[in-house]
mmCIF file of C-alpha atoms in Angstrom:
data_model
loop_
_atom_site.group_PDB
_atom_site.id
_atom_site.type_symbol
_atom_site.label_atom_id
_atom_site.label_comp_id
_atom_site.label_asym_id
_atom_site.label_seq_id
_atom_site.Cartn_x
_atom_site.Cartn_y
_atom_site.Cartn_z
ATOM 1 C CA VAL A 156 15.238 -21.074 -8.833
ATOM 2 C CA VAL A 157 18.115 -23.541 -9.374
ATOM 3 C CA VAL A 158 18.528 -26.265 -11.999
ATOM 4 C CA GLN A 159 17.231 -29.605 -10.701
ATOM 5 C CA VAL A 160 18.174 -33.079 -11.946
ATOM 6 C CA GLY A 161 16.602 -33.651 -15.355
ATOM 7 C CA GLU A 162 16.061 -29.923 -16.033
ATOM 8 C CA SER A 163 17.930 -27.859 -18.586
ATOM 9 C CA ARG A 164 17.186 -24.646 -16.644
ATOM 10 C CA PRO A 165 15.391 -23.580 -13.448
ATOM 11 C CA PHE A 166 11.651 -24.331 -13.357
ATOM 12 C CA VAL A 167 10.843 -20.738 -12.386
ATOM 13 C CA GLU A 168 12.321 -19.504 -15.684
ATOM 14 C CA GLU A 169 10.061 -21.865 -17.629
ATOM 15 C CA LEU A 170 7.075 -20.521 -15.684
ATOM 16 C CA LEU A 171 8.073 -16.937 -16.480
ATOM 17 C CA ASP A 172 8.441 -17.774 -20.190
ATOM 18 C CA GLU A 173 4.912 -19.197 -20.222
ATOM 19 C CA LEU A 174 3.449 -16.489 -17.964
ATOM 20 C CA ALA A 175 1.126 -14.857 -20.500
ATOM 21 C CA SER A 176 -0.484 -18.122 -21.595
ATOM 22 C CA ILE A 177 -0.776 -19.420 -18.005
ATOM 23 C CA VAL A 178 -2.564 -16.368 -16.598
ATOM 24 C CA SER A 179 -4.821 -15.988 -19.643
ATOM 25 C CA ASP A 180 -6.622 -19.190 -18.572
ATOM 26 C CA LEU A 181 -7.068 -18.167 -14.919
ATOM 27 C CA GLU A 182 -9.748 -16.309 -12.968
ATOM 28 C CA THR A 183 -8.631 -13.113 -11.183
ATOM 29 C CA HIS A 184 -8.278 -14.755 -7.751
ATOM 30 C CA GLN A 185 -6.300 -17.605 -9.333
ATOM 31 C CA VAL A 186 -3.987 -15.091 -11.012
ATOM 32 C CA HIS A 187 -3.218 -13.555 -7.607
ATOM 33 C CA THR A 188 -2.492 -16.998 -6.136
ATOM 34 C CA PHE A 189 -0.238 -17.873 -9.078
ATOM 35 C CA TYR A 190 1.784 -14.658 -8.730
ATOM 36 C CA GLU A 191 2.124 -15.272 -5.005
ATOM 37 C CA ALA A 192 3.364 -18.843 -5.622
ATOM 38 C CA VAL A 193 6.011 -17.729 -8.131
ATOM 39 C CA ALA A 194 7.098 -14.881 -5.822
ATOM 40 C CA SER A 195 7.597 -17.378 -2.987
ATOM 41 C CA MET A 196 9.925 -19.318 -5.314
ATOM 42 C CA LEU A 197 11.865 -16.109 -5.991
ATOM 43 C CA ALA A 198 12.278 -15.640 -2.232
ATOM 44 C CA ALA A 199 14.746 -18.561 -2.345
ATOM 45 C CA GLU A 200 17.051 -16.687 -4.763
ATOM 46 C CA THR A 201 20.101 -15.421 -2.850
ATOM 47 C CA ASP A 202 21.604 -13.321 -5.661
ATOM 48 C CA GLN A 203 19.841 -9.947 -5.270
ATOM 49 C CA GLY A 204 20.552 -8.894 -8.874
ATOM 50 C CA ARG A 205 19.106 -12.089 -10.316
ATOM 51 C CA LYS A 206 16.122 -11.875 -7.969
ATOM 52 C CA GLU A 207 15.355 -8.357 -9.244
ATOM 53 C CA MET A 208 15.665 -9.528 -12.848
ATOM 54 C CA LEU A 209 13.282 -12.456 -12.245
ATOM 55 C CA LEU A 210 10.864 -10.202 -10.343
ATOM 56 C CA GLY A 211 10.902 -7.772 -13.280
ATOM 57 C CA ARG A 212 9.907 -10.619 -15.583
ATOM 58 C CA LEU A 213 7.190 -11.787 -13.183
ATOM 59 C CA MET A 214 5.710 -8.282 -12.938
ATOM 60 C CA HIS A 215 5.979 -7.511 -16.663
ATOM 61 C CA LEU A 216 2.266 -8.031 -17.464
ATOM 62 C CA PRO A 217 0.797 -6.082 -14.504
ATOM 63 C CA ASN A 218 3.389 -3.341 -15.071
ATOM 64 C CA GLU A 219 2.441 -3.058 -18.748
ATOM 65 C CA ALA A 220 -1.256 -2.860 -17.777
ATOM 66 C CA TRP A 221 -0.394 -0.222 -15.153
ATOM 67 C CA LYS A 222 1.664 1.798 -17.648
ATOM 68 C CA SER A 223 -1.180 1.667 -20.153
ATOM 69 C CA ILE A 224 -3.730 2.995 -17.609
ATOM 70 C CA MET A 225 -1.366 5.769 -16.475
ATOM 71 C CA SER A 226 -0.605 6.914 -20.031
ATOM 72 C CA GLN A 227 -4.333 6.897 -20.901
ATOM 73 C CA ALA A 228 -5.070 8.851 -17.701
ATOM 74 C CA ALA A 229 -2.458 11.442 -18.686
ATOM 75 C CA GLN A 230 -4.580 12.113 -21.802
ATOM 76 C CA GLU A 231 -8.015 11.647 -20.207
ATOM 77 C CA VAL A 232 -8.122 11.610 -16.404
ATOM 78 C CA ASN A 233 -11.681 10.215 -16.271
ATOM 79 C CA ILE A 234 -10.221 6.795 -17.188
ATOM 80 C CA LEU A 235 -9.196 6.605 -13.514
ATOM 81 C CA TYR A 236 -12.794 7.067 -12.340
ATOM 82 C CA ASP A 237 -14.393 4.675 -14.809
ATOM 83 C CA SER A 238 -15.609 1.520 -13.031
ATOM 84 C CA ARG A 239 -13.493 -0.693 -15.304
ATOM 85 C CA GLY A 240 -10.447 1.508 -14.693
ATOM 86 C CA ILE A 241 -10.893 1.311 -10.911
ATOM 87 C CA LYS A 242 -11.389 -2.457 -11.099
ATOM 88 C CA GLU A 243 -8.193 -2.876 -13.118
ATOM 89 C CA ILE A 244 -6.208 -0.674 -10.727
ATOM 90 C CA ILE A 245 -7.440 -2.715 -7.731
ATOM 91 C CA LYS A 246 -6.518 -5.948 -9.518
ATOM 92 C CA ILE A 247 -2.976 -4.730 -10.307
ATOM 93 C CA ILE A 248 -2.329 -3.398 -6.801
ATOM 94 C CA ARG A 249 -3.687 -6.612 -5.286
ATOM 95 C CA THR A 250 -1.235 -8.615 -7.427
ATOM 96 C CA ASN A 251 1.547 -6.394 -6.079
ATOM 97 C CA VAL A 252 0.400 -7.005 -2.483
ATOM 98 C CA ARG A 253 0.546 -10.791 -2.906
ATOM 99 C CA VAL A 254 3.994 -10.653 -4.530
ATOM 100 C CA CYS A 255 5.338 -8.172 -1.976
ATOM 101 C CA LYS A 256 4.373 -10.423 0.936
ATOM 102 C CA ALA A 257 5.832 -13.552 -0.684
ATOM 103 C CA VAL A 258 9.074 -12.388 -2.310
ATOM 104 C CA GLY A 259 11.037 -12.026 0.922
ATOM 105 C CA PRO A 260 12.862 -9.235 2.805
ATOM 106 C CA ASN A 261 13.941 -6.298 0.605
ATOM 107 C CA GLY A 262 12.907 -8.242 -2.500
ATOM 108 C CA PHE A 263 10.253 -5.754 -3.588
ATOM 109 C CA ASN A 264 12.207 -2.468 -3.566
ATOM 110 C CA SER A 265 12.676 -2.180 -7.338
ATOM 111 C CA GLN A 266 9.015 -2.975 -8.067
ATOM 112 C CA MET A 267 7.778 -0.517 -5.439
ATOM 113 C CA GLY A 268 10.022 2.121 -6.991
ATOM 114 C CA TYR A 269 8.323 1.463 -10.341
ATOM 115 C CA ILE A 270 4.719 2.062 -9.225
ATOM 116 C CA PHE A 271 5.193 4.186 -6.089
ATOM 117 C CA GLN A 272 4.711 7.734 -7.396
ATOM 118 C CA ASP A 273 1.848 6.901 -9.783
ATOM 119 C CA MET A 274 0.110 4.936 -7.039
ATOM 120 C CA LEU A 275 0.264 7.882 -4.624
ATOM 121 C CA ASN A 276 -1.016 10.201 -7.375
ATOM 122 C CA VAL A 277 -3.989 7.881 -7.965
ATOM 123 C CA TYR A 278 -4.604 7.710 -4.198
ATOM 124 C CA ALA A 279 -4.665 11.519 -3.974
ATOM 125 C CA ALA A 280 -6.920 11.765 -7.046
ATOM 126 C CA TYR A 281 -9.385 9.296 -5.501
ATOM 127 C CA THR A 282 -9.360 11.242 -2.232
ATOM 128 C CA GLN A 283 -10.246 14.391 -4.161
ATOM 129 C CA ARG A 284 -12.960 12.616 -6.128
ATOM 130 C CA ILE A 285 -14.563 11.246 -2.933
ATOM 131 C CA ALA A 286 -14.522 14.743 -1.399
ATOM 132 C CA GLN A 287 -16.319 16.130 -4.487
ATOM 133 C CA ILE A 288 -18.976 13.389 -4.393
ATOM 134 C CA VAL A 289 -19.572 13.945 -0.653
ATOM 135 C CA GLU A 290 -19.751 17.702 -1.154
ATOM 136 C CA GLN A 291 -22.441 17.256 -3.808
ATOM 137 C CA GLY A 292 -24.390 14.395 -2.196
ATOM 138 C CA GLY A 293 -23.777 14.875 1.522
ATOM 139 C CA GLU A 294 -22.378 12.387 4.049
ATOM 140 C CA ILE A 295 -24.747 9.653 2.840
ATOM 141 C CA ALA A 296 -22.807 9.600 -0.470
ATOM 142 C CA VAL A 297 -19.965 7.764 1.318
ATOM 143 C CA LYS A 298 -22.196 4.669 1.106
ATOM 144 C CA SER A 299 -22.661 4.975 -2.675
ATOM 145 C CA SER A 300 -21.152 2.313 -4.953
ATOM 146 C CA ASP A 301 -18.911 4.924 -6.639
ATOM 147 C CA VAL A 302 -17.311 5.964 -3.354
ATOM 148 C CA ARG A 303 -17.078 2.365 -2.147
ATOM 149 C CA SER A 304 -15.075 1.307 -5.204
ATOM 150 C CA LEU A 305 -12.768 4.358 -4.952
ATOM 151 C CA ARG A 306 -12.184 3.526 -1.290
ATOM 152 C CA SER A 307 -11.437 -0.111 -2.165
ATOM 153 C CA ALA A 308 -8.588 1.085 -4.381
ATOM 154 C CA LYS A 309 -7.312 3.339 -1.588
ATOM 155 C CA LYS A 310 -7.466 0.505 0.961
ATOM 156 C CA GLU A 311 -5.552 -1.809 -1.391
ATOM 157 C CA THR A 312 -2.879 0.885 -1.797
ATOM 158 C CA LEU A 313 -2.558 1.196 1.986
ATOM 159 C CA ARG A 314 -2.254 -2.594 2.278
ATOM 160 C CA LEU A 315 0.556 -2.611 -0.278
ATOM 161 C CA LEU A 316 2.418 0.174 1.521
ATOM 162 C CA ASP A 317 1.943 -1.694 4.810
ATOM 163 C CA ALA A 318 3.265 -4.970 3.364
ATOM 164 C CA PHE A 319 6.208 -3.150 1.785
ATOM 165 C CA ILE A 320 7.270 -1.420 5.023
ATOM 166 C CA GLU A 321 6.770 -4.690 6.922
ATOM 167 C CA HIS A 322 9.149 -6.589 4.616
ATOM 168 C CA ALA A 323 11.615 -3.850 3.626
ATOM 169 C CA ALA A 324 12.763 -2.576 7.006
ATOM 170 C CA GLY A 325 14.541 -5.498 8.613
ATOM 171 C CA ASP A 326 17.911 -3.840 9.266
ATOM 172 C CA ASP A 327 19.336 -0.328 9.701
ATOM 173 C CA MET A 328 20.406 0.060 6.069
ATOM 174 C CA SER A 329 16.968 -0.989 4.796
ATOM 175 C CA ARG A 330 15.226 1.309 7.287
ATOM 176 C CA GLN A 331 17.323 4.220 6.102
ATOM 177 C CA LEU A 332 16.502 3.465 2.458
ATOM 178 C CA VAL A 333 12.756 3.348 3.154
ATOM 179 C CA ALA A 334 12.889 6.462 5.360
ATOM 180 C CA THR A 335 14.799 8.418 2.694
ATOM 181 C CA HIS A 336 13.174 7.319 -0.567
ATOM 182 C CA PHE A 337 9.617 6.319 0.305
ATOM 183 C CA LEU A 338 8.524 7.759 3.635
ATOM 184 C CA PRO A 339 8.336 11.542 2.923
ATOM 185 C CA LYS A 340 6.030 11.301 -0.128
ATOM 186 C CA MET A 341 3.943 8.569 1.455
ATOM 187 C CA MET A 342 3.437 10.534 4.671
ATOM 188 C CA GLU A 343 2.536 13.693 2.806
ATOM 189 C CA THR A 344 -0.134 11.896 0.760
ATOM 190 C CA ILE A 345 -1.772 9.727 3.425
ATOM 191 C CA LEU A 346 -1.683 12.257 6.278
ATOM 192 C CA THR A 347 -3.177 15.048 4.155
ATOM 193 C CA ASP A 348 -5.893 12.636 3.021
ATOM 194 C CA TYR A 349 -6.692 11.397 6.533
ATOM 195 C CA ARG A 350 -6.760 14.854 8.086
ATOM 196 C CA ASN A 351 -9.011 16.364 5.411
ATOM 197 C CA SER A 352 -11.419 13.472 4.747
ATOM 198 C CA THR A 353 -14.876 13.428 6.288
ATOM 199 C CA PRO A 354 -14.918 11.021 9.305
ATOM 200 C CA THR A 355 -16.892 8.275 7.539
ATOM 201 C CA ALA A 356 -14.377 8.336 4.649
ATOM 202 C CA LYS A 357 -11.227 8.229 6.799
ATOM 203 C CA GLU A 358 -9.442 4.924 6.183
ATOM 204 C CA ALA A 359 -8.678 2.926 9.348
ATOM 205 C CA GLU A 360 -5.835 1.290 7.382
ATOM 206 C CA VAL A 361 -3.952 4.607 7.526
ATOM 207 C CA LEU A 362 -3.627 4.153 11.299
ATOM 208 C CA SER A 363 -2.406 0.555 11.025
ATOM 209 C CA LEU A 364 0.074 1.594 8.290
ATOM 210 C CA LEU A 365 1.432 4.316 10.582
ATOM 211 C CA ALA A 366 1.761 1.757 13.404
ATOM 212 C CA THR A 367 3.705 -0.545 11.054
ATOM 213 C CA CYS A 368 5.970 2.364 10.040
ATOM 214 C CA ILE A 369 6.839 3.095 13.674
ATOM 215 C CA ASN A 370 7.231 -0.579 14.646
ATOM 216 C CA LYS A 371 9.548 -1.249 11.703
ATOM 217 C CA LEU A 372 11.416 2.026 11.129
ATOM 218 C CA ARG A 373 11.911 2.788 14.841
ATOM 219 C CA ASN A 374 14.452 5.562 15.438
ATOM 220 C CA THR A 375 14.578 6.583 11.755
ATOM 221 C CA ILE A 376 10.947 7.756 11.930
ATOM 222 C CA VAL A 377 11.186 9.646 15.252
ATOM 223 C CA PRO A 378 11.451 13.112 13.568
ATOM 224 C CA GLN A 379 8.171 12.442 11.708
ATOM 225 C CA VAL A 380 6.123 11.266 14.701
ATOM 226 C CA PRO A 381 4.954 14.721 15.935
ATOM 227 C CA MET A 382 3.648 15.442 12.406
ATOM 228 C CA VAL A 383 1.888 12.041 12.386
ATOM 229 C CA LEU A 384 0.182 12.676 15.721
ATOM 230 C CA GLU A 385 -0.745 16.213 14.686
ATOM 231 C CA ALA A 386 -2.533 14.819 11.611
ATOM 232 C CA VAL A 387 -4.391 11.892 13.167
ATOM 233 C CA PHE A 388 -4.643 12.279 16.952
ATOM 234 C CA GLU A 389 -7.315 14.926 17.476
ATOM 235 C CA CYS A 390 -9.573 14.013 14.537
ATOM 236 C CA THR A 391 -9.537 10.283 15.416
ATOM 237 C CA LEU A 392 -10.164 11.004 19.079
ATOM 238 C CA GLN A 393 -13.260 13.031 18.138
ATOM 239 C CA MET A 394 -14.540 10.073 16.101
ATOM 240 C CA ILE A 395 -14.118 7.424 18.800
ATOM 241 C CA THR A 396 -15.122 9.327 21.946
ATOM 242 C CA LYS A 397 -18.700 10.183 20.934
ATOM 243 C CA ASN A 398 -19.772 6.654 21.919
ATOM 244 C CA PHE A 399 -18.280 3.178 22.265
ATOM 245 C CA GLU A 400 -19.667 1.696 19.053
ATOM 246 C CA ASP A 401 -18.833 3.817 16.004
ATOM 247 C CA PHE A 402 -15.641 3.255 14.006
ATOM 248 C CA PRO A 403 -14.524 -0.061 15.597
ATOM 249 C CA GLU A 404 -11.584 -0.513 13.185
ATOM 250 C CA HIS A 405 -10.350 3.018 13.855
ATOM 251 C CA ARG A 406 -10.446 2.325 17.601
ATOM 252 C CA VAL A 407 -8.326 -0.820 17.341
ATOM 253 C CA ASN A 408 -5.829 0.700 14.897
ATOM 254 C CA PHE A 409 -5.582 3.971 16.841
ATOM 255 C CA PHE A 410 -4.525 2.069 19.950
ATOM 256 C CA LYS A 411 -2.067 -0.005 17.880
ATOM 257 C CA LEU A 412 -0.556 3.283 16.733
ATOM 258 C CA LEU A 413 -0.327 4.666 20.274
ATOM 259 C CA GLN A 414 1.218 1.374 21.432
ATOM 260 C CA ALA A 415 3.873 1.641 18.696
ATOM 261 C CA VAL A 416 4.630 5.264 19.640
ATOM 262 C CA ASN A 417 4.847 4.248 23.298
ATOM 263 C CA ASP A 418 7.231 1.366 22.475
ATOM 264 C CA PHE A 419 9.602 3.112 20.080
ATOM 265 C CA CYS A 420 9.112 6.897 20.216
ATOM 266 C CA PHE A 421 7.918 7.469 23.775
ATOM 267 C CA GLU A 422 9.281 11.017 23.961
ATOM 268 C CA ALA A 423 7.013 12.002 21.046
ATOM 269 C CA LEU A 424 3.993 11.571 23.347
ATOM 270 C CA PHE A 425 5.223 14.617 25.271
ATOM 271 C CA GLY A 426 4.838 16.632 22.079
ATOM 272 C CA ILE A 427 1.054 16.138 22.080
ATOM 273 C CA PRO A 428 -0.593 19.511 22.865
ATOM 274 C CA LEU A 429 -1.925 19.796 26.428
ATOM 275 C CA GLU A 430 -5.559 20.120 25.351
ATOM 276 C CA HIS A 431 -5.483 16.463 24.197
#
């Protein structure tokens, strides 16, 4: 990110200028690795304003692709459910995940602000679509390729939210920013989805995301914890107490969540209704 001997300007700026031609020659997995590598260079930038500007340039192509899908979906919502549309959405969110993890603490706030609301809207739309498919085809429909690809997009969204909270809540000011601007909408979307989804379509990543929220946001999330437990406690318990084999990921993540509550919001455990 700084000018080295023999350079007229920082190497990262040359990379960003050539971005379109570089990624056009790469396979999808290579594109993700390239974005991650450039983001890790940006992590070394100490000027927050310049870092945001460079990140904006890095994310220009995926953001343009995202904007194009969203504007098409505003005209014709079925674009979101088309297999190519879902694939493209997964690819874009996955790029965001790699960049978010690499760009350093609080480095991703502006980018998350750009895609946050649309991403939650897509998540909610996919939840609704899965519910319709299951209603028409029964529980077995959860195993269909259509539902699997919709769930892949949802899981990728949850991974991005998890990575964002993990890296954007390192101090009190950052925690407050996340709790004020991102947490309410996120909670509303993911808790409604988890509570209402059929057990086999409940995403275990919701539970690990909630654990990350509590571990990172600590006292700023305390007021939300009773609502969290109300949404996930009873329905998850019913899933994992029928036997000791079903839903292994939910089991692990549920106990991670309870551990986080125990560590940082212990008093919230007393708010669990007696019948539990």
